[in-house]
Amino acid sequence: MFGNLFEEEEEEGFTSASSRGRVAKVGDEPPPTRGRSNLCGIKNQGGTCYLNSLLQTLLFTPEFREELFSLGPEELGCLEDKEKPGAKVRVIPLELQRLFASLLLVDQQSASTASLTDSFGWNSSEGTNQHDVQELNRILFSALEHSLVDTSGSTFIHRLYHGTIVNSIVCKECGNVSQRQEDFLDLTVCVCGMSSLEDALWSMFVEEELFEGNNLYRCAQCDRLVTAAKSAKLRKLPPFMTMSLLRFSFDFAKCERYKETGRYSFPLTINLQPFCEQTDGEDSDYSYELFSVIIHKGGCYGGHYHAYIRDIDQLGQWEPPEEECKPKTQKKVKEEVKKEVCEPKVQEDDPLSVLTAIIAQEPSKSVLLDQLGQKLMDKIGSSWSKKFRKHYGPIGKFLQSHNNVFMLVSNGTRVALKANPPSPVTEPPGPAEQTTNSDPSTPSEPEAAEQHPEPEQEQGSHWFDLNDSTVTSIRESDIEKQFQGKESAYMLFYRKTQLHRPSEALNNPQYEVPLHLIQMAQEENIKLQKMREEFEATNNTVELRLHLAPSYRLENGALQPISKEQNGSTTLSFDRRKTVGDLRLAIYQMQELWEGDMALTVAKSLPAGLHLYNTFTDDSVSLYSAGIHTNSDLFVWNGREVCGATVLTGAEWEPVLLTVVRPFLGEDGEPEVEDGVECEEGSGGFENGGPGLKKEARGFAGAVTLGEVREALGEPKESLLCQEHKGGKRGEQGAGEGGGASGWRLFPPADMQRTLKELSLKDGDALLVLEPQSFDSSMFTLNGDVVTVTTPSDCRWLQVEFQPPGGGGEEGEKDEERRRIKVPATGNMPLCEVKQRAIEELRLQEQPPGAQYCLRQVDCTGKLLPPVCEELSVRDAGVRLMTTLTLCPGNAPKASQLFLHFSVGTAPSAGMEMDILVERTCTVKECLKAMLDAVGLDGTCWHLRRLDWCEEVGEPLMDEDASLSELKISNGETLIVTEGQLPPKGFLKLSVWLHLDPRNNSMDFNHTDNGLTEEQMLEVVTAGETHSHSPPLCAGNMAELRSAGQVEISDEATLEDLKTQVLTLPALQDVCVPTTAFMRVWQLEGRRLARILRGQQLTLRKLKVTSGTDICVQQLLKEEDLGPKEVLLNVKMGVPGERCYYPPEELVWDASRDSSPRSLRACLAAHYGLSPDSLLLAKHQPDKHAWEEISNWSQQVSKKKKKKRAESLLGAPFHLKDGDTIGIKNLLIDNNRDFVTVEDEQGQQRLREQAEQRRKGGQAAGSDGVGQQKKTGPTKSRKPEVALSINVGVFR
């Protein structure tokens, strides 16, 4: 039943938000029009598919529909008066009339049943509960009968649906007949042990049940127990016969319910004469024809309903199902024959024969090395490792050992045959050739010739599948597919063949519909049409940013505004349905003084500056086809140069902004250093101080070589270039913790000829420039290809200051000097050794014996932080070298203990709180008792609360049996002992995590000394990335999460309220955001970013946020308000010729109007400034370490009935969602169509090894009998079943 729960609202599009490329307001998108069937579906409220199926069946029962429409306002009242006191308004039939009129006459894809279910008295949760459609059928008819009391329609349900059964018992002794008559609304027929509907009816109404032996019948006439026979017959047949199939049974052996899925046939027409009491009538009196089948898909505890219905009045437009419309050609047969003729027979056991055949059959007579293994598997069905590696070794060595047959071409990236080397004639076809006839609207001539005319509609073929919002045509023969299986018939609706429809009712949806309902539908259609026109006009207006060439100059490989006060851009609103020529003319009119040619080029603002991509050459192309959207940047120039400088365009010349680092020896003062590199405030110029490093931001074209960068920097050829080394281990010197030196990797001479793109250098990367004589200084040391930079920040010491009890008073300078000492220290030195040296140098052994001391850090305000654990080293305790520690009286905590502050009653004043050491594993109750014992209090009317960021009493610790570590209570936290019992539950408790992106090192969430454990620090991956180690190009997509605590908030609060409250957490008190729109909230599932919470004003209940949910907060650099069908994707472009990718980027894709691959491809083309036809896309599947290619437009052909849904990337098989990774190949410069990287292959190998281990482990467990535990383990908990009811007023 919940099959379409998450797709329904998205399909309708009623709540689409404004998005990239449009100016429409939230909720302004009108509902879509009816589909090709011209019939209207019904929206699923979450679990109301059973209601939708029954309502559609009643709608397509013309006699029921017309009886309902015959009741006017004078009998039913008016819905406008239902709130008036004393007014008798029969709400249920009135709402049913409106719904039927809307389904018949309003031009929309699906109608809502919200008003109807409100009239039932159902609340919002009732719409998500699953119920039985047979139960609803009886309850709904009963509610209608009660609602229509004392009206002309009070008996119409009885006339149409009620029949009579007579049960007879015949005494075998005296022949006395005892009869009892009963009324029925539907017949419940047995499925278990039966093969067809006729068999079940024969068992019910023909076969007799004998009372004999121990089961005798007491005859009233004989007045004793006698042998008797019991039978049942149909006495009165209704015009409409409803059959309910008893598919759900109970297994008394297993004590559980199950569904009968065996074959159970039923006829399209049935004669009930053999089952009737009176059989002397005409055959037509007993003949019925099937017109509706309600189908259940799923098991006995849940599933989904839909209906196959015959359109008796032919109101819809029936056409053959899609798979039957396709021309039946012999194309596949021809291809197979051609393949057999062209391909010579290959000896599959001979690798030389197989590889030679593979390369010879390629059009280019060569194969990419990284694709050879896949082509081998496609050829023989087995990989090289499995079939040949044992005897012939790796495939690379095999090729080298047969160098008389094979040769490497294209710089060693491709392999070819020496006997038939590749030539320019046999090069692979270009993208233009590959995309010929790619437009599905213009098929090639042979395909057009093979098209067959649409077959004529056959008699009785007006059958449709009404599946909630979707309506599709089916054939009568498709009903046979519902005889058996998990998706099978559940209720059958038959009508008498005597019931004929008048000719004026055919193809006339207004037939017998009251005039006021027709007018209501016409007004609704006018309103919808107006909404669609306004939306279409608004949706096609885009805001363009025009950058004029006279306002720019070329600098550092990118275009920079000449004047810093003016950004050089002009905003223009334009209709994207117009052509590029129209836009050019409009710009000419704006720029009256423009002289000469005008070229329009797609531009993009990058960190290095403005960069140009493709130039529009065809003035007849519309802006929509050209991929122009709102906020697109267009550069207006002459197409050749800017201010006399030639501008290089295209993605390959995309500039990279590098940080150039040089040695600097200052004269006075000490530079501000961090991890050995001087931090600078700004992007330009130098920051000079003492001895250290100076930095400068410079931009370079991505296609220039490293040698050309060295020349542009004015450095001699002897200069050395280094890249910051990020691969060091945690324990190595150079990790940068505790003042360690920084490591740099030296570029080898061969890299001087490689481009910045090939070297994977990206914006913000640091480039160290050294002269050979720099190694004469102690500041630089060379070890192999690693340069270690040691600045004055690497001086290894800690300052220890002694604070006597009471804080000390005024003392002389000598005493001050004696109370501050420097202790030599390293990152690996234990803190207990630091303390012991400090005690010896401070001469504290003379203090009273047994005195205990501990080391404490001091924050920027001078406040003492919790004591550090002396069992840890300086680095592991998070203590940075060259900082000050305070030696205070007191005990130091062990690694298993927490140092907590606490106060009784109110928030403590500064320095007035009490301290306590407790075990991390102790419960809240034990911690509370220890605190009460420490202050001499007793009693049970106390509970603990946290201190919030305002230093006020905050949320209570609700779970008293939970340990402090489970509640993520950290070192130095302040707890308040509060009098009174724990507050009642009723609020949501949400765990909050901070999203720390390593790509943005400047974002700091105040995490110094927060005492977080490893459980509180997670390294997670977005939904599109794997947990495996990625290459430098892909490593940027890792996301680090840090716990920020918990919030307690009402489920009626909005998402904006949640963001506001999250900002009050202590861990976020230093985070500054202008508005809550600069924050993104993720919902975590299994330590994975699952979905983004959308809608600032939506309540947490509507967002389905429950207590205990983990949420993740991510700070953004710009405002974000995602719509329901805007998808946040991680996109990454493949490096040409290599099996890796450039760093990923976030991209918001608007799928509200079009969720097809064509829309995504156009969005990506606009983002990268490329042609859509040149892009090849694939979705990454991190769990399988595989890529699923997204087909081209012409290849997106659905094999299912629902073509529209099959083309949507939001549905099967891709199910795109927030955080998914999309890989992109630019076929113009990259012939490698394989998306799999080396890391993916390693991950696949690990999965195979794990599966093999599980298989072996399962066999061992099965032999020990452990496998039985799996079967008898705990079952999944189910929601409690709720009785279905409909509330009806009193109208007697």
PDB file of N, CA and C in Angstrom, residues 912-968:
ATOM      1  N   MET A 912      32.284  29.604  40.991  1.00  0.00           N
ATOM      2  CA  MET A 912      31.564  29.141  42.167  1.00  0.00           C
ATOM      3  C   MET A 912      31.051  27.712  42.010  1.00  0.00           C
ATOM      4  N   GLU A 913      31.255  27.094  40.854  1.00  0.00           N
ATOM      5  CA  GLU A 913      30.777  25.732  40.703  1.00  0.00           C
ATOM      6  C   GLU A 913      31.703  24.760  41.428  1.00  0.00           C
ATOM      7  N   MET A 914      31.147  23.574  41.738  1.00  0.00           N
ATOM      8  CA  MET A 914      31.928  22.515  42.382  1.00  0.00           C
ATOM      9  C   MET A 914      32.378  21.513  41.326  1.00  0.00           C
ATOM     10  N   ASP A 915      33.453  20.776  41.662  1.00  0.00           N
ATOM     11  CA  ASP A 915      34.028  19.835  40.718  1.00  0.00           C
ATOM     12  C   ASP A 915      33.890  18.429  41.246  1.00  0.00           C
ATOM     13  N   ILE A 916      33.859  17.471  40.325  1.00  0.00           N
ATOM     14  CA  ILE A 916      33.755  16.069  40.721  1.00  0.00           C
ATOM     15  C   ILE A 916      34.349  15.215  39.611  1.00  0.00           C
ATOM     16  N   LEU A 917      34.960  14.096  39.989  1.00  0.00           N
ATOM     17  CA  LEU A 917      35.470  13.111  39.041  1.00  0.00           C
ATOM     18  C   LEU A 917      34.565  11.887  39.083  1.00  0.00           C
ATOM     19  N   VAL A 918      34.052  11.493  37.921  1.00  0.00           N
ATOM     20  CA  VAL A 918      33.181  10.318  37.837  1.00  0.00           C
ATOM     21  C   VAL A 918      33.639   9.468  36.659  1.00  0.00           C
ATOM     22  N   GLU A 919      33.282   8.180  36.699  1.00  0.00           N
ATOM     23  CA  GLU A 919      33.585   7.280  35.592  1.00  0.00           C
ATOM     24  C   GLU A 919      32.692   7.594  34.393  1.00  0.00           C
ATOM     25  N   ARG A 920      33.251   7.463  33.190  1.00  0.00           N
ATOM     26  CA  ARG A 920      32.447   7.698  31.985  1.00  0.00           C
ATOM     27  C   ARG A 920      31.301   6.708  31.872  1.00  0.00           C
ATOM     28  N   THR A 921      31.483   5.507  32.428  1.00  0.00           N
ATOM     29  CA  THR A 921      30.457   4.465  32.296  1.00  0.00           C
ATOM     30  C   THR A 921      29.369   4.546  33.351  1.00  0.00           C
ATOM     31  N   CYS A 922      29.514   5.435  34.328  1.00  0.00           N
ATOM     32  CA  CYS A 922      28.487   5.510  35.372  1.00  0.00           C
ATOM     33  C   CYS A 922      27.220   6.130  34.801  1.00  0.00           C
ATOM     34  N   THR A 923      26.077   5.740  35.335  1.00  0.00           N
ATOM     35  CA  THR A 923      24.796   6.218  34.845  1.00  0.00           C
ATOM     36  C   THR A 923      24.486   7.600  35.389  1.00  0.00           C
ATOM     37  N   VAL A 924      23.453   8.204  34.826  1.00  0.00           N
ATOM     38  CA  VAL A 924      23.020   9.526  35.303  1.00  0.00           C
ATOM     39  C   VAL A 924      22.589   9.447  36.757  1.00  0.00           C
ATOM     40  N   LYS A 925      21.920   8.351  37.102  1.00  0.00           N
ATOM     41  CA  LYS A 925      21.449   8.193  38.485  1.00  0.00           C
ATOM     42  C   LYS A 925      22.634   8.101  39.440  1.00  0.00           C
ATOM     43  N   GLU A 926      23.679   7.327  39.062  1.00  0.00           N
ATOM     44  CA  GLU A 926      24.855   7.208  39.929  1.00  0.00           C
ATOM     45  C   GLU A 926      25.614   8.526  40.022  1.00  0.00           C
ATOM     46  N   CYS A 927      25.685   9.248  38.918  1.00  0.00           N
ATOM     47  CA  CYS A 927      26.350  10.558  38.944  1.00  0.00           C
ATOM     48  C   CYS A 927      25.601  11.524  39.855  1.00  0.00           C
ATOM     49  N   LEU A 928      24.258  11.511  39.779  1.00  0.00           N
ATOM     50  CA  LEU A 928      23.447  12.384  40.631  1.00  0.00           C
ATOM     51  C   LEU A 928      23.672  12.067  42.097  1.00  0.00           C
ATOM     52  N   LYS A 929      23.738  10.767  42.434  1.00  0.00           N
ATOM     53  CA  LYS A 929      23.951  10.376  43.834  1.00  0.00           C
ATOM     54  C   LYS A 929      25.310  10.846  44.322  1.00  0.00           C
ATOM     55  N   ALA A 930      26.347  10.706  43.471  1.00  0.00           N
ATOM     56  CA  ALA A 930      27.682  11.153  43.872  1.00  0.00           C
ATOM     57  C   ALA A 930      27.700  12.655  44.136  1.00  0.00           C
ATOM     58  N   MET A 931      26.999  13.429  43.311  1.00  0.00           N
ATOM     59  CA  MET A 931      26.956  14.884  43.511  1.00  0.00           C
ATOM     60  C   MET A 931      26.200  15.241  44.788  1.00  0.00           C
ATOM     61  N   LEU A 932      25.074  14.524  45.025  1.00  0.00           N
ATOM     62  CA  LEU A 932      24.307  14.806  46.251  1.00  0.00           C
ATOM     63  C   LEU A 932      25.117  14.451  47.487  1.00  0.00           C
ATOM     64  N   ASP A 933      25.885  13.327  47.438  1.00  0.00           N
ATOM     65  CA  ASP A 933      26.732  12.958  48.577  1.00  0.00           C
ATOM     66  C   ASP A 933      27.819  13.991  48.801  1.00  0.00           C
ATOM     67  N   ALA A 934      28.341  14.571  47.712  1.00  0.00           N
ATOM     68  CA  ALA A 934      29.428  15.542  47.840  1.00  0.00           C
ATOM     69  C   ALA A 934      28.983  16.813  48.556  1.00  0.00           C
ATOM     70  N   VAL A 935      27.691  17.176  48.406  1.00  0.00           N
ATOM     71  CA  VAL A 935      27.196  18.414  49.046  1.00  0.00           C
ATOM     72  C   VAL A 935      26.345  18.109  50.267  1.00  0.00           C
ATOM     73  N   GLY A 936      26.224  16.804  50.618  1.00  0.00           N
ATOM     74  CA  GLY A 936      25.491  16.446  51.824  1.00  0.00           C
ATOM     75  C   GLY A 936      23.989  16.526  51.703  1.00  0.00           C
ATOM     76  N   LEU A 937      23.434  16.268  50.538  1.00  0.00           N
ATOM     77  CA  LEU A 937      21.985  16.266  50.348  1.00  0.00           C
ATOM     78  C   LEU A 937      21.507  14.833  50.180  1.00  0.00           C
ATOM     79  N   ASP A 938      20.231  14.608  50.470  1.00  0.00           N
ATOM     80  CA  ASP A 938      19.652  13.289  50.244  1.00  0.00           C
ATOM     81  C   ASP A 938      18.249  13.467  49.696  1.00  0.00           C
ATOM     82  N   GLY A 939      17.580  12.367  49.395  1.00  0.00           N
ATOM     83  CA  GLY A 939      16.235  12.432  48.815  1.00  0.00           C
ATOM     84  C   GLY A 939      16.248  11.966  47.361  1.00  0.00           C
ATOM     85  N   THR A 940      15.066  11.711  46.862  1.00  0.00           N
ATOM     86  CA  THR A 940      14.924  11.202  45.483  1.00  0.00           C
ATOM     87  C   THR A 940      14.309  12.232  44.549  1.00  0.00           C
ATOM     88  N   CYS A 941      13.890  13.373  45.079  1.00  0.00           N
ATOM     89  CA  CYS A 941      13.224  14.385  44.239  1.00  0.00           C
ATOM     90  C   CYS A 941      14.260  15.313  43.622  1.00  0.00           C
ATOM     91  N   TRP A 942      15.246  14.752  42.915  1.00  0.00           N
ATOM     92  CA  TRP A 942      16.271  15.553  42.243  1.00  0.00           C
ATOM     93  C   TRP A 942      16.487  14.978  40.853  1.00  0.00           C
ATOM     94  N   HIS A 943      16.875  15.799  39.941  1.00  0.00           N
ATOM     95  CA  HIS A 943      17.287  15.331  38.621  1.00  0.00           C
ATOM     96  C   HIS A 943      18.364  16.265  38.074  1.00  0.00           C
ATOM     97  N   LEU A 944      19.063  15.802  37.034  1.00  0.00           N
ATOM     98  CA  LEU A 944      20.181  16.553  36.459  1.00  0.00           C
ATOM     99  C   LEU A 944      19.759  17.251  35.182  1.00  0.00           C
ATOM    100  N   ARG A 945      20.264  18.454  35.006  1.00  0.00           N
ATOM    101  CA  ARG A 945      20.066  19.201  33.770  1.00  0.00           C
ATOM    102  C   ARG A 945      21.410  19.694  33.256  1.00  0.00           C
ATOM    103  N   ARG A 946      21.447  19.914  31.940  1.00  0.00           N
ATOM    104  CA  ARG A 946      22.642  20.485  31.324  1.00  0.00           C
ATOM    105  C   ARG A 946      22.592  21.999  31.417  1.00  0.00           C
ATOM    106  N   LEU A 947      23.735  22.615  31.175  1.00  0.00           N
ATOM    107  CA  LEU A 947      23.828  24.068  31.089  1.00  0.00           C
ATOM    108  C   LEU A 947      23.862  24.451  29.621  1.00  0.00           C
ATOM    109  N   ASP A 948      22.978  25.387  29.205  1.00  0.00           N
ATOM    110  CA  ASP A 948      22.961  25.751  27.791  1.00  0.00           C
ATOM    111  C   ASP A 948      24.017  26.827  27.514  1.00  0.00           C
ATOM    112  N   TRP A 949      24.039  27.291  26.253  1.00  0.00           N
ATOM    113  CA  TRP A 949      25.094  28.223  25.843  1.00  0.00           C
ATOM    114  C   TRP A 949      24.969  29.591  26.517  1.00  0.00           C
ATOM    115  N   CYS A 950      23.780  29.916  27.036  1.00  0.00           N
ATOM    116  CA  CYS A 950      23.588  31.179  27.750  1.00  0.00           C
ATOM    117  C   CYS A 950      23.991  31.072  29.213  1.00  0.00           C
ATOM    118  N   GLU A 951      24.646  29.946  29.573  1.00  0.00           N
ATOM    119  CA  GLU A 951      25.012  29.692  30.965  1.00  0.00           C
ATOM    120  C   GLU A 951      23.775  29.668  31.853  1.00  0.00           C
ATOM    121  N   GLU A 952      22.680  29.183  31.322  1.00  0.00           N
ATOM    122  CA  GLU A 952      21.444  29.031  32.076  1.00  0.00           C
ATOM    123  C   GLU A 952      21.054  27.558  32.109  1.00  0.00           C
ATOM    124  N   VAL A 953      20.158  27.227  33.041  1.00  0.00           N
ATOM    125  CA  VAL A 953      19.735  25.839  33.186  1.00  0.00           C
ATOM    126  C   VAL A 953      19.026  25.401  31.909  1.00  0.00           C
ATOM    127  N   GLY A 954      19.485  24.292  31.327  1.00  0.00           N
ATOM    128  CA  GLY A 954      18.957  23.841  30.041  1.00  0.00           C
ATOM    129  C   GLY A 954      18.133  22.582  30.145  1.00  0.00           C
ATOM    130  N   GLU A 955      18.311  21.683  29.175  1.00  0.00           N
ATOM    131  CA  GLU A 955      17.466  20.505  29.046  1.00  0.00           C
ATOM    132  C   GLU A 955      17.807  19.463  30.096  1.00  0.00           C
ATOM    133  N   PRO A 956      16.825  18.673  30.529  1.00  0.00           N
ATOM    134  CA  PRO A 956      17.092  17.629  31.522  1.00  0.00           C
ATOM    135  C   PRO A 956      17.677  16.389  30.867  1.00  0.00           C
ATOM    136  N   LEU A 957      18.361  15.576  31.661  1.00  0.00           N
ATOM    137  CA  LEU A 957      18.842  14.275  31.220  1.00  0.00           C
ATOM    138  C   LEU A 957      17.723  13.276  31.476  1.00  0.00           C
ATOM    139  N   MET A 958      16.978  12.945  30.434  1.00  0.00           N
ATOM    140  CA  MET A 958      15.737  12.183  30.583  1.00  0.00           C
ATOM    141  C   MET A 958      15.985  10.722  30.954  1.00  0.00           C
ATOM    142  N   ASP A 959      17.009  10.107  30.386  1.00  0.00           N
ATOM    143  CA  ASP A 959      17.258   8.682  30.612  1.00  0.00           C
ATOM    144  C   ASP A 959      18.242   8.525  31.767  1.00  0.00           C
ATOM    145  N   GLU A 960      17.709   8.229  32.968  1.00  0.00           N
ATOM    146  CA  GLU A 960      18.562   8.143  34.154  1.00  0.00           C
ATOM    147  C   GLU A 960      19.402   6.872  34.176  1.00  0.00           C
ATOM    148  N   ASP A 961      19.044   5.885  33.350  1.00  0.00           N
ATOM    149  CA  ASP A 961      19.801   4.633  33.327  1.00  0.00           C
ATOM    150  C   ASP A 961      20.883   4.640  32.247  1.00  0.00           C
ATOM    151  N   ALA A 962      20.951   5.706  31.471  1.00  0.00           N
ATOM    152  CA  ALA A 962      21.968   5.786  30.422  1.00  0.00           C
ATOM    153  C   ALA A 962      23.291   6.237  31.023  1.00  0.00           C
ATOM    154  N   SER A 963      24.386   5.768  30.447  1.00  0.00           N
ATOM    155  CA  SER A 963      25.707   6.173  30.929  1.00  0.00           C
ATOM    156  C   SER A 963      26.038   7.574  30.409  1.00  0.00           C
ATOM    157  N   LEU A 964      27.010   8.201  31.071  1.00  0.00           N
ATOM    158  CA  LEU A 964      27.399   9.554  30.669  1.00  0.00           C
ATOM    159  C   LEU A 964      28.001   9.563  29.265  1.00  0.00           C
ATOM    160  N   SER A 965      28.734   8.497  28.914  1.00  0.00           N
ATOM    161  CA  SER A 965      29.321   8.447  27.565  1.00  0.00           C
ATOM    162  C   SER A 965      28.239   8.288  26.515  1.00  0.00           C
ATOM    163  N   GLU A 966      27.187   7.511  26.824  1.00  0.00           N
ATOM    164  CA  GLU A 966      26.088   7.351  25.870  1.00  0.00           C
ATOM    165  C   GLU A 966      25.370   8.668  25.628  1.00  0.00           C
ATOM    166  N   LEU A 967      25.283   9.496  26.653  1.00  0.00           N
ATOM    167  CA  LEU A 967      24.631  10.799  26.517  1.00  0.00           C
ATOM    168  C   LEU A 967      25.585  11.857  25.981  1.00  0.00           C
ATOM    169  N   LYS A 968      26.836  11.438  25.629  1.00  0.00           N
ATOM    170  CA  LYS A 968      27.823  12.338  25.039  1.00  0.00           C
ATOM    171  C   LYS A 968      28.146  13.523  25.950  1.00  0.00           C
TER     172      LYS A 968
END
